[in-house]
Coordinates of C-alpha atoms (C1' of nucleotides) in Angstrom, one line a residue:
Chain A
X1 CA -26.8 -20.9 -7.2
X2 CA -28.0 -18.1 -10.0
X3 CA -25.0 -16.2 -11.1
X4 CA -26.6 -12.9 -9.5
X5 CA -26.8 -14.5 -6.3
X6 CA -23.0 -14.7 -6.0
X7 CA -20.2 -12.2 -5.8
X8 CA -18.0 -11.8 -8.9
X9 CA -15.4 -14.0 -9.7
X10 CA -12.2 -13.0 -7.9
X11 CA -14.5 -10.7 -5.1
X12 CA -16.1 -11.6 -2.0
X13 CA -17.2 -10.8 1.2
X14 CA -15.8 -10.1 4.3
X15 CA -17.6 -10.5 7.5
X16 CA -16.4 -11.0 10.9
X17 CA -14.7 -12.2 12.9
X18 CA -12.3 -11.7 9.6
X19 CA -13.3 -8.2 9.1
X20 CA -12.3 -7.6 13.2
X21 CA -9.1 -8.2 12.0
X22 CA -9.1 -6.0 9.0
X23 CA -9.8 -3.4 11.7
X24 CA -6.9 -4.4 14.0
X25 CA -4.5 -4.0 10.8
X26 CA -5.6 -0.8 9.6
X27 CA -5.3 0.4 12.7
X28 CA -2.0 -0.5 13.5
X29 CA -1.1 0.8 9.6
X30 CA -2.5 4.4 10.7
X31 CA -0.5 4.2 13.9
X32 CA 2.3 3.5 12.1
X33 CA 1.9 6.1 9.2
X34 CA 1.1 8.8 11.8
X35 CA 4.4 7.9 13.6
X36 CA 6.5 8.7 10.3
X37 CA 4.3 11.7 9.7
X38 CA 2.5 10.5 6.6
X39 CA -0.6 11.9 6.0
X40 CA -3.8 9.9 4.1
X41 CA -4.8 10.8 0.7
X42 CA -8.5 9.0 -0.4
X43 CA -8.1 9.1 -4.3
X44 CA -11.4 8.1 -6.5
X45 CA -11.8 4.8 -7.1
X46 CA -11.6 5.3 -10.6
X47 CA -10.1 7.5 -13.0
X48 CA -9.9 8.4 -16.2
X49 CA -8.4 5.5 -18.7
X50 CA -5.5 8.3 -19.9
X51 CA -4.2 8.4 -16.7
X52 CA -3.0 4.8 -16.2
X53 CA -2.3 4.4 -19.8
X54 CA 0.7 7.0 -19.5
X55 CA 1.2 6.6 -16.0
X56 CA 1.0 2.5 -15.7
X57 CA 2.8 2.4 -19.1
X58 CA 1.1 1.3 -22.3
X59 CA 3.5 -2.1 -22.9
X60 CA 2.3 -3.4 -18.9
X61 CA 0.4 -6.6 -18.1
X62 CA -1.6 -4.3 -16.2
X63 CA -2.7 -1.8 -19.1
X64 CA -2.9 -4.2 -21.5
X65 CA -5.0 -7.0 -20.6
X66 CA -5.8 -6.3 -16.7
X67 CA -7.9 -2.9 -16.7
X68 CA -11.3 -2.6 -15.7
X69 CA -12.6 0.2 -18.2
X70 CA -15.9 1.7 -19.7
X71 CA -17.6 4.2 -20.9
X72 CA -20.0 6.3 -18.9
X73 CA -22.8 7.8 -20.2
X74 CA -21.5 11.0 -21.2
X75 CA -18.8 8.4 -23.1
X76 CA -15.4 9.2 -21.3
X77 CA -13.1 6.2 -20.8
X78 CA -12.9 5.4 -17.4
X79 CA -10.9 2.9 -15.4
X80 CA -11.2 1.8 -11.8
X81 CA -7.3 1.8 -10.7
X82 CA -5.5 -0.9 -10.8
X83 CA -2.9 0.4 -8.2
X84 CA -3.2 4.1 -6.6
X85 CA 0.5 5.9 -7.2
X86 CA -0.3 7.3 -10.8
X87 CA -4.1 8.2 -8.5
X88 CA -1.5 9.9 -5.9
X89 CA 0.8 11.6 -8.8
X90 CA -2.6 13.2 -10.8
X91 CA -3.9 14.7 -7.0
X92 CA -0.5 16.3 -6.1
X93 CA -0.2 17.9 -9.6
X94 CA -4.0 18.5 -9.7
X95 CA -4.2 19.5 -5.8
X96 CA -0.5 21.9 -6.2
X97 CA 0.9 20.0 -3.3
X98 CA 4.1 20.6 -5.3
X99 CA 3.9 24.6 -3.4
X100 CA 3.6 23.0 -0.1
X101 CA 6.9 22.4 2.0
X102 CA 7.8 18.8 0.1
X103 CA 8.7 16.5 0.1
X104 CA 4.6 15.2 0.5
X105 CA 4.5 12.3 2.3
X106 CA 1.0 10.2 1.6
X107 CA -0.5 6.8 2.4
X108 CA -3.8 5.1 1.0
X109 CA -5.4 2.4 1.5
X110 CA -8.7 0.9 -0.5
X111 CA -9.1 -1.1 -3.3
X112 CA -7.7 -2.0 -6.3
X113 CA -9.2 -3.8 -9.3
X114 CA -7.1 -6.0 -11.9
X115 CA -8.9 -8.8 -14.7
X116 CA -6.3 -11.6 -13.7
X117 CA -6.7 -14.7 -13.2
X118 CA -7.5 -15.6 -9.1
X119 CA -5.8 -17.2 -7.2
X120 CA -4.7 -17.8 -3.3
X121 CA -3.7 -14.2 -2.1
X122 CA -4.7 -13.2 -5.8
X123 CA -8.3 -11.1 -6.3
X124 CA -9.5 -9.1 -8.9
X125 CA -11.1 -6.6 -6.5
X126 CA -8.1 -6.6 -3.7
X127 CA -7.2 -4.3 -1.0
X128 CA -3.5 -2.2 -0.7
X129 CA -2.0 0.0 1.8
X130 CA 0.6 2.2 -0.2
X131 CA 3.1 5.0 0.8
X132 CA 4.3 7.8 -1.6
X133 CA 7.1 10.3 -1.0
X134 CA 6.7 12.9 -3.8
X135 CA 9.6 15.8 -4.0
X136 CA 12.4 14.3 -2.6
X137 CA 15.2 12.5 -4.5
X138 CA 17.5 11.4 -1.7
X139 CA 18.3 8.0 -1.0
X140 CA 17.3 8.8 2.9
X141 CA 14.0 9.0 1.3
X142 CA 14.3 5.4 -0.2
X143 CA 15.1 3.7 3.2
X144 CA 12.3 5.4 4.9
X145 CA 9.7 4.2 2.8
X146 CA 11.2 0.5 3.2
X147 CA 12.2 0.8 6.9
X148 CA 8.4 1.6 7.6
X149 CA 7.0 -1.4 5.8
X150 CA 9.6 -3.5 8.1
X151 CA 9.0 -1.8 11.2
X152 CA 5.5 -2.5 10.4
X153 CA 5.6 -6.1 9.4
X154 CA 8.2 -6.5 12.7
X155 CA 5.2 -4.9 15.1
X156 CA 3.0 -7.2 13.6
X157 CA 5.5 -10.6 14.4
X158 CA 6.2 -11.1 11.3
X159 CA 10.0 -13.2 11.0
X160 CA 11.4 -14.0 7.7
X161 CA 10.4 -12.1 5.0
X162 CA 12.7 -11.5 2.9
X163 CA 14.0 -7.7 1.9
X164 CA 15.0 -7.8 -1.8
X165 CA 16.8 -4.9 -3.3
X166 CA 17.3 -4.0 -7.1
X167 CA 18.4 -0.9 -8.9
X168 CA 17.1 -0.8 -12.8
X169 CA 19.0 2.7 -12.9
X170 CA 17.7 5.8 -14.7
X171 CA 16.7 6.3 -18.7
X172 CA 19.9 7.2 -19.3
X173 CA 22.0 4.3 -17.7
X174 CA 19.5 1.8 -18.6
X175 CA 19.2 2.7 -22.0
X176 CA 22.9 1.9 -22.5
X177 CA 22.2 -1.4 -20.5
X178 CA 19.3 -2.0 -22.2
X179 CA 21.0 -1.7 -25.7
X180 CA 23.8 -4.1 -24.3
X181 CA 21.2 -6.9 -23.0
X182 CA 19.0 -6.9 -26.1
X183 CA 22.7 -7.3 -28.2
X184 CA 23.1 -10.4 -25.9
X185 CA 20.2 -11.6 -26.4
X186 CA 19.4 -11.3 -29.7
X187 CA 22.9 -13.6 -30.0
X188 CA 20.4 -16.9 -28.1
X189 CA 17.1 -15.5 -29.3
X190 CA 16.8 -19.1 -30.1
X191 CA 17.2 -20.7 -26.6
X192 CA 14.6 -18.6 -25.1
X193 CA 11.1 -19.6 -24.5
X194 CA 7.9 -18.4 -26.4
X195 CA 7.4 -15.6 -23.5
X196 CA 10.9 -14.3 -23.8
X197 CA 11.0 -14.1 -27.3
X198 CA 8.1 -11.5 -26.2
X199 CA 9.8 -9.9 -24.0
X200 CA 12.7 -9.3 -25.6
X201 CA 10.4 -7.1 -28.2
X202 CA 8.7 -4.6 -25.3
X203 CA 10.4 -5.4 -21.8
X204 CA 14.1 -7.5 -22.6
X205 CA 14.8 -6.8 -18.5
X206 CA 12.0 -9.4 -17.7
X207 CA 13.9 -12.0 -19.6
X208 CA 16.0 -12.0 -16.5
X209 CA 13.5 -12.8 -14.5
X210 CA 11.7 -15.7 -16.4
X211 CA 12.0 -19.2 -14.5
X212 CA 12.5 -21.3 -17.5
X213 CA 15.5 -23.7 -17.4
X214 CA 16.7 -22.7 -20.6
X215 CA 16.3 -18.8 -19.9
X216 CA 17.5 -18.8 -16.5
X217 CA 21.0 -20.6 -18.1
X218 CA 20.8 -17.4 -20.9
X219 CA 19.6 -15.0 -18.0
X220 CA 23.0 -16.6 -15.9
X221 CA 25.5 -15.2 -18.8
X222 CA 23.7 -12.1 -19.5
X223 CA 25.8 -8.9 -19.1
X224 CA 25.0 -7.5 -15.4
X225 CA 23.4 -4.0 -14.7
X226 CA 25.3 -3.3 -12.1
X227 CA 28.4 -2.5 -14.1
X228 CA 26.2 -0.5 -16.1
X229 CA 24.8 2.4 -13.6
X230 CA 25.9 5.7 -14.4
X231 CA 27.7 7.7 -11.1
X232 CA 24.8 9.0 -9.8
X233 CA 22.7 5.7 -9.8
X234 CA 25.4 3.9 -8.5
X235 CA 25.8 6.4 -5.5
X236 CA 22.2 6.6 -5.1
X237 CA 21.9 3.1 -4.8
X238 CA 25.0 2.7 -2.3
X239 CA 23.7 5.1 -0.2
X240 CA 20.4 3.4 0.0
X241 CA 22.2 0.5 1.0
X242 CA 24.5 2.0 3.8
X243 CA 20.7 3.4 5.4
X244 CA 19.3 0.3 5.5
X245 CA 22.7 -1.7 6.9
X246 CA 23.1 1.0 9.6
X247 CA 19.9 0.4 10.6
X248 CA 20.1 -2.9 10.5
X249 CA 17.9 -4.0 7.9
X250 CA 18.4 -7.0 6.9
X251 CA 18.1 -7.5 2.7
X252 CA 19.6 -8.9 -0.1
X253 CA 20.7 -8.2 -3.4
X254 CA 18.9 -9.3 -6.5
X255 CA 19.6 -8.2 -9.8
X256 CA 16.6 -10.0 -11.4
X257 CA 13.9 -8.3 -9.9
X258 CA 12.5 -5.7 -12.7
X259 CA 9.0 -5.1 -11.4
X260 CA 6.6 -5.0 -14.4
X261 CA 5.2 -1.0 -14.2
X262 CA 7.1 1.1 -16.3
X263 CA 7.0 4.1 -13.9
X264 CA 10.2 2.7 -11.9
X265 CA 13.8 4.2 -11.5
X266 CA 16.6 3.7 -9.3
X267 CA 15.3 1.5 -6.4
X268 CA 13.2 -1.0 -6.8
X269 CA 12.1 -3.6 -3.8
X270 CA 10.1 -6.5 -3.0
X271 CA 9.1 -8.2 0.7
X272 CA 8.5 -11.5 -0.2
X273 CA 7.2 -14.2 2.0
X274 CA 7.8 -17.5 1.8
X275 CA 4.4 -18.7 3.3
X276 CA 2.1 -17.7 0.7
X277 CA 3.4 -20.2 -2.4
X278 CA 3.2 -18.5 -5.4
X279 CA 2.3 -15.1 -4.9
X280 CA 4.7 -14.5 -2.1
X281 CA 5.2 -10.7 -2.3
X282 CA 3.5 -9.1 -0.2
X283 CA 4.6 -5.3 -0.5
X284 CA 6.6 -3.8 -3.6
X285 CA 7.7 -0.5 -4.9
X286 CA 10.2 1.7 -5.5
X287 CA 11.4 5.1 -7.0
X288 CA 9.7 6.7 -10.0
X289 CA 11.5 9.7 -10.8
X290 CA 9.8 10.5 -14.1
X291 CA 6.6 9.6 -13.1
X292 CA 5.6 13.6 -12.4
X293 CA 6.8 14.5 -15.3
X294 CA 5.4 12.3 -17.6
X295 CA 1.6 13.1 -15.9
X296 CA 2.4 17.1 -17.1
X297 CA 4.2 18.5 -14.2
X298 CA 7.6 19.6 -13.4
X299 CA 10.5 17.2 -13.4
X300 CA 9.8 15.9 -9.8
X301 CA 11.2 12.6 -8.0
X302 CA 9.1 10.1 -5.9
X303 CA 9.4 6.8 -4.2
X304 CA 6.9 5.0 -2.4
X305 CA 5.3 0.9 -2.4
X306 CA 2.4 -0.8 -2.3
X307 CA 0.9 -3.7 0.3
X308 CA -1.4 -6.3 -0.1
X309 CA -3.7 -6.5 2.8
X310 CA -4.9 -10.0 1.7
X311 CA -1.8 -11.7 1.4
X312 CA -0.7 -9.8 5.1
X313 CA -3.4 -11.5 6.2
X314 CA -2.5 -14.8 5.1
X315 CA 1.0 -14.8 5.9
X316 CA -0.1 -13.3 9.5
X317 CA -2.2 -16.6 9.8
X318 CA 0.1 -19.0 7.9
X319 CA 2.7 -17.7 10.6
X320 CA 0.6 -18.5 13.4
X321 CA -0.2 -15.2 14.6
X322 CA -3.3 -14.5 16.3
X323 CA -5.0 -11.2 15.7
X324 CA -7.4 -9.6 17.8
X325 CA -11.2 -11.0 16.5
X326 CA -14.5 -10.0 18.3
X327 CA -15.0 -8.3 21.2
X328 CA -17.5 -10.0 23.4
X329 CA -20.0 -8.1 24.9
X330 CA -19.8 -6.6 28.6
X331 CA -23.1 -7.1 29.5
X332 CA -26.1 -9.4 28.1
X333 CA -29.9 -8.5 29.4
X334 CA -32.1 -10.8 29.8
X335 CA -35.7 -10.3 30.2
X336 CA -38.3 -13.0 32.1
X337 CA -42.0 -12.5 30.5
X338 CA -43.1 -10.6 27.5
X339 CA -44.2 -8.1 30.5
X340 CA -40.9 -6.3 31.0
X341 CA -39.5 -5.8 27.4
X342 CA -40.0 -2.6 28.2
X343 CA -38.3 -1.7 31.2
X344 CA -35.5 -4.3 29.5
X345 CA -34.6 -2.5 26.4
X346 CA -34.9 0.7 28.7
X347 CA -31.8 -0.9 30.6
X348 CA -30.0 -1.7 27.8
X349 CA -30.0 1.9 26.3
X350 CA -29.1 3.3 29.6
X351 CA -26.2 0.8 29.6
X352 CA -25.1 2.1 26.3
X353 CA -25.1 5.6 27.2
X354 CA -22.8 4.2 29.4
X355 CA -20.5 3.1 26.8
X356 CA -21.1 0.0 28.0
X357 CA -21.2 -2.9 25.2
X358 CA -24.8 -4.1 25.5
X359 CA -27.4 -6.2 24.2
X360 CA -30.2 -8.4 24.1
X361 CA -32.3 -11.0 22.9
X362 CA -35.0 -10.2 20.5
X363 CA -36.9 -13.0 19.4
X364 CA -38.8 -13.7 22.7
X365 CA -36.9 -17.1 23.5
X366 CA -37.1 -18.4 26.8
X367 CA -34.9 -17.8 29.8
X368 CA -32.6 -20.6 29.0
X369 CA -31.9 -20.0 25.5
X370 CA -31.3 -16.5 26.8
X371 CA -28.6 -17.3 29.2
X372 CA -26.8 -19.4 26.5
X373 CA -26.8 -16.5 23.9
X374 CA -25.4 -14.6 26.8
X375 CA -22.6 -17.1 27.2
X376 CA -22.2 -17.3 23.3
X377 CA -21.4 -13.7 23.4
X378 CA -18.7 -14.4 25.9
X379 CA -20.8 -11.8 28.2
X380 CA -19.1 -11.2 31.6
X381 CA -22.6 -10.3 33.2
X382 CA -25.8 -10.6 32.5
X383 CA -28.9 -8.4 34.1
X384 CA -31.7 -10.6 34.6
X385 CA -34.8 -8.0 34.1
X386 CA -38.3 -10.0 36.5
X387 CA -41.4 -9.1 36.8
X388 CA -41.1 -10.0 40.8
X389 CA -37.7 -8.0 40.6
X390 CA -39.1 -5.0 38.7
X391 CA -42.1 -4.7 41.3
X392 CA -39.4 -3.6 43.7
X393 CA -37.4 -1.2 41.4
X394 CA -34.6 -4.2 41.3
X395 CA -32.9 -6.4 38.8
X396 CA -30.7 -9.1 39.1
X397 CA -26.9 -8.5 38.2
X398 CA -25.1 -11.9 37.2
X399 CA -21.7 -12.7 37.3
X400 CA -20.9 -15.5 34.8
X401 CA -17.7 -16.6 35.6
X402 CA -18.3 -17.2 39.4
X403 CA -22.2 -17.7 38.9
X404 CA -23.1 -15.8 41.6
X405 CA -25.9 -13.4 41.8
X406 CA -26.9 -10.3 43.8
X407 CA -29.8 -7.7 43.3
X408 CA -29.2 -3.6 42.3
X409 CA -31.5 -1.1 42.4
X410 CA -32.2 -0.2 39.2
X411 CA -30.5 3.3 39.3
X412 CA -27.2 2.0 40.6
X413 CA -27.2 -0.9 37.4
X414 CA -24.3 1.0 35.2
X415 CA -22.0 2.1 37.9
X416 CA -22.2 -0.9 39.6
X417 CA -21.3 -2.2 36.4
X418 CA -18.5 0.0 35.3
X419 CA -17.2 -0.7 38.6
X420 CA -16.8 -4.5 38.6
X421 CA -15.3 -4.0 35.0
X422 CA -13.3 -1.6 36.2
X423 CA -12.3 -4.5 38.7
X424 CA -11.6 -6.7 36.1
X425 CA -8.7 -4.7 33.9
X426 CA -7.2 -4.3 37.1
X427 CA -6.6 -7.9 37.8
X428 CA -5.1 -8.2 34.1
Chain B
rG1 C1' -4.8 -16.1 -21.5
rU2 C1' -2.6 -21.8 -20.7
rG3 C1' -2.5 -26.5 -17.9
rA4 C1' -4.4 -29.5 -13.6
rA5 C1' -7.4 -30.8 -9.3
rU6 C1' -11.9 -30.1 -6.7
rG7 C1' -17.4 -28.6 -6.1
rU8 C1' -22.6 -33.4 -1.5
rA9 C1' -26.6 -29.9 4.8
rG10 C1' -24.2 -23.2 7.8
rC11 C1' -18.9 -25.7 8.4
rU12 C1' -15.5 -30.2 7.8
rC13 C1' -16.3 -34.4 5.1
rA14 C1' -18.3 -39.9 4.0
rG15 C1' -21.2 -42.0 0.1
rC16 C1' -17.8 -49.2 -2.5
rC17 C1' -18.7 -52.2 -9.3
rG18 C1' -24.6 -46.4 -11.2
rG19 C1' -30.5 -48.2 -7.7
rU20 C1' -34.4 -42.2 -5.6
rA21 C1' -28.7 -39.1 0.5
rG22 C1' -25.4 -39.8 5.7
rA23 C1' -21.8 -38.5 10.1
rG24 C1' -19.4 -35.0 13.3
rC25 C1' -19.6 -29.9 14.6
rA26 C1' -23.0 -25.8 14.5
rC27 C1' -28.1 -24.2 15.0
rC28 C1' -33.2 -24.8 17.4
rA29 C1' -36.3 -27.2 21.2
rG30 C1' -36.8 -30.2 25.6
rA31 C1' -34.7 -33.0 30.3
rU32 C1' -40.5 -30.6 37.1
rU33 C1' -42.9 -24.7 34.2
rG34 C1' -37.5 -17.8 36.1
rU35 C1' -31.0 -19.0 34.7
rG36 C1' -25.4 -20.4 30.6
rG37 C1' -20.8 -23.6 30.2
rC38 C1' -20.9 -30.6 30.9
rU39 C1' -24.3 -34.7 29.6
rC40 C1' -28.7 -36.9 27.4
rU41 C1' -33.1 -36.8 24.0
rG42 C1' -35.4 -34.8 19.8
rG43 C1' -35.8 -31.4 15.5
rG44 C1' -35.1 -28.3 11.0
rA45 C1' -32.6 -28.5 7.3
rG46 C1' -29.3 -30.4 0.9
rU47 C1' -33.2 -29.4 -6.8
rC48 C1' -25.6 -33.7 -4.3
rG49 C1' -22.5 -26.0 -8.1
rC50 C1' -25.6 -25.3 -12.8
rG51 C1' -27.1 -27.2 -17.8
rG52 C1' -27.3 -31.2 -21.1
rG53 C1' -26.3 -36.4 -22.5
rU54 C1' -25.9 -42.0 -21.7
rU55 C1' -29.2 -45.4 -18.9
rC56 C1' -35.2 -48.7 -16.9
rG57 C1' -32.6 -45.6 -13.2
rA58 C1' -26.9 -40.8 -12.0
rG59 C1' -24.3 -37.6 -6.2
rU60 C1' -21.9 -41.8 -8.7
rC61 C1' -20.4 -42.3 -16.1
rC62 C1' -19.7 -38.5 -20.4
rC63 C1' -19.8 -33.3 -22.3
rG64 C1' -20.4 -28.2 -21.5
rU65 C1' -20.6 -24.2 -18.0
rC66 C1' -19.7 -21.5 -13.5
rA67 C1' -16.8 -21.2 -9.1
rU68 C1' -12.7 -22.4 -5.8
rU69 C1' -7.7 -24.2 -5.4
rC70 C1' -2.7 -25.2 -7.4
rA71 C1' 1.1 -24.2 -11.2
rC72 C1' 2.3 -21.0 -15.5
rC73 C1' 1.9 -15.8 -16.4
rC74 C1' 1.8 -11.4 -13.6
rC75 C1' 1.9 -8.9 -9.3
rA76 C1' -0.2 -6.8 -4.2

RNA sequence: GUGAAUGUAGCUCAGCCGGUAGAGCACCAGAUUGUGGCUCUGGGAGUCGCGGGUUCGAGUCCCGUCAUUCACCCCA
């Protein structure tokens, strides 16, 4: 196939019956951001290059080899986002949400664009659902933002995931750490693979992370952060904790997760799944405290994640979980002779104003083929639209299930209609 | 960016040591001319991802390229 005539690496298209379930998920997401009073924000899809450079940070993955940049033609720098919280942080500085009652509670949901390599549940054009809480610093605010994304992924039937819970602490206390680990370090700089020698330049935390034999044994000795939090992290980070365990959250600690955007303070979390492989987290975020400030505004604290609608998907399926896929249609019309198209397609748009779901065939196939595209279409009734029939201002009203047949006038066709489908959700 | 596997009809795949493509499902049409689901019969379809090479001859071997998948990396 000629390049042009398919999508770009690491994009596609989605078409039903997938895209029926896209629906059902974003609607249950706006049921359940409604429900804890979050209301949607629709950044631009693309920003200026500045924005994620500072906000992002300059030393990330993303920034540095992941953008999506150009020039227009007036020659600004432009970048469609790679994630949507620095989008969120510009609009409440740039929109003054900050002299609204805070904090401000948003959600988004859209796409995101990253040059990476793809992968199962990995795109370069890929679609998140994110929350941000911007203006309030309390750890009440941290366990909302996490309880939501479980109370969602609980609604949906999803068992197992896996809650993990880090704090990397603020500038302060993780400078201090920071100095400690890159001490240690620097003491089996030798022993550490080609990556971590890296890392321990721009990002020594990720070292902790790395799933090398030899750095995981380094990683084992390394001095822990915990002992390092100042007070006030350490409080935070309790507090957060006795939330989620009074409401029964289930999580667990883990003292390697770092996350790899420089905006993060305090909290940081993952939901990982373990039925995706690789790329098993499907929802991650946590608390940016400086984030406000470093974007121009005042000193301002925010906490918020972001979800992968791709990889929900994936694990909804790999976990068995049916969602909701086409509707079939109420009622099919099918016409007998090229004589009544007419009168047929008359029917069907009274059938619609209806808000009955309706329609017909339109290429003039015969009777028969007719019927089966009826019963492809999972059609309850069909109304057979005849010549004879129409003489005598009648059509016949087929039931499919039970086969049998009667004949309505053609004024009575949609309530006789509404009324056997009204029959029908009874019985369920 | 690194390593590996795969790439044949709309879909799932078969195709032996190289000899000018097949199945199932789906689709369309028919089985006494105005009726679906079952059955039967027939039909349309593929430049075997793309480009090059080896060969008398390549879906089958070699190289390149693109894409998908897996791992690394990173993250959603």
């Amino acid at each position: 196939m000629d390049l042009f005539m398919s999508a770009p690496r690491g994009t596609r298209d989605i078409l039903s019956p997938e895209v029926e379930k896209w629906h059902y998920l974003e609607d249950q997401i706006r049921k359940y951001c409604r429900l804890y009073a979050y209301s949607e924000i629709r950044p631009p899809i693309f920003e200026h290059t500045e924005l994620f450079l500072r906000g992002v940070g300059e030393t990330t993955d993303i920034v540095q080899k992941e953008m999506y940049s150009f020039q227009d033609r007036a020659e600004r720098w432009l970048t469609l986002r790679p994630e949507a919280t620095a989008s969120t942080v510009r609009a409440y500085l740039e929109n003054k949400l900050y002299a609204q009652p805070q904090p401000v509670k948003l959600y988004y949901m859209g796409p995101m664009f990253r040059y990476d390599r793809p992968q199962a549940g990995r795109y370069r054009q890929f679609y998140q659902f994110g929350v941000e809480v911007i203006g309030a610093g309390e750890p009440a605010a941290d366990a909302e933002v996490i309880l939501l994304a479980v109370h969602l992924f609980a609604h949906l039937g999803l068992k197992n995931l896996e809650v993990h819970l880090n704090s990397i602490g603020c500038p302060a206390c993780r400078g201090a750490y920071r100095a400690k680990l890159l001490d240690y370090l620097s003491q089996h700089i030798e022993g550490l693979c080609r990556d971590c020698q890296a890392r321990y330049q721009h990002n020594p935390l990720r070292v902790l992370d790395c799933k090398q034999e030899g750095c995981r044994g380094i990683a084992q000795g390394a001095p822990e952060f915990g002992a390092y939090l100042c007070a006030e992290c350490k409080e935070h980070f309790a507090q957060v904790q006795a939330y989620l365990g009074d409401l029964g959250v289930k999580y667990q600690l883990n003292p390697s997760l770092v996350r790899g955007l420089d905006y993060y303070t305090k909290t940081v979390f993952e939901i990982i799944s373990r039925e995706l492989g690789a790329q098993g987290t499907i929802c991650g975020g946590g608390r940016y405290d400086g984030l406000v400030e470093e974007c121009g505004g005042q000193p301002t604290p925010g906490v918020g994640f972001a979800l992968g609608m791709e990889r929900l998907l994936l694990t909804l399926e790999n976990s068995g979980i049916e969602l909701p896929g086409l509707e079939p249609l109420d009622v099919f019309v099918a016409s007998i002779g090229a004589g009544v198209q007419g009168p047929a397609f008359g029917i069907l748009y009274e059938l619609r104003r209806h808000s009955i779901r309706a329609d017909k065939d339109y290429l003039g196939r015969s009777l028969k083929a007719q019927m089966k595209q009826a019963h492809r279409y999972g059609a309850p009734f069909v109304i057979l639209v005849g010549e004879e029939e129409l003489a005598r201002d009648v059509v016949i009203l087929r039931e499919m299930a039970t086969g049998k047949q009667a004949e309505v006038p053609l004024g009575e066709i949609s309530q006789r209609i509404l009324a056997l489908m009204g029959g029908m959700e009874d019985e369920r």
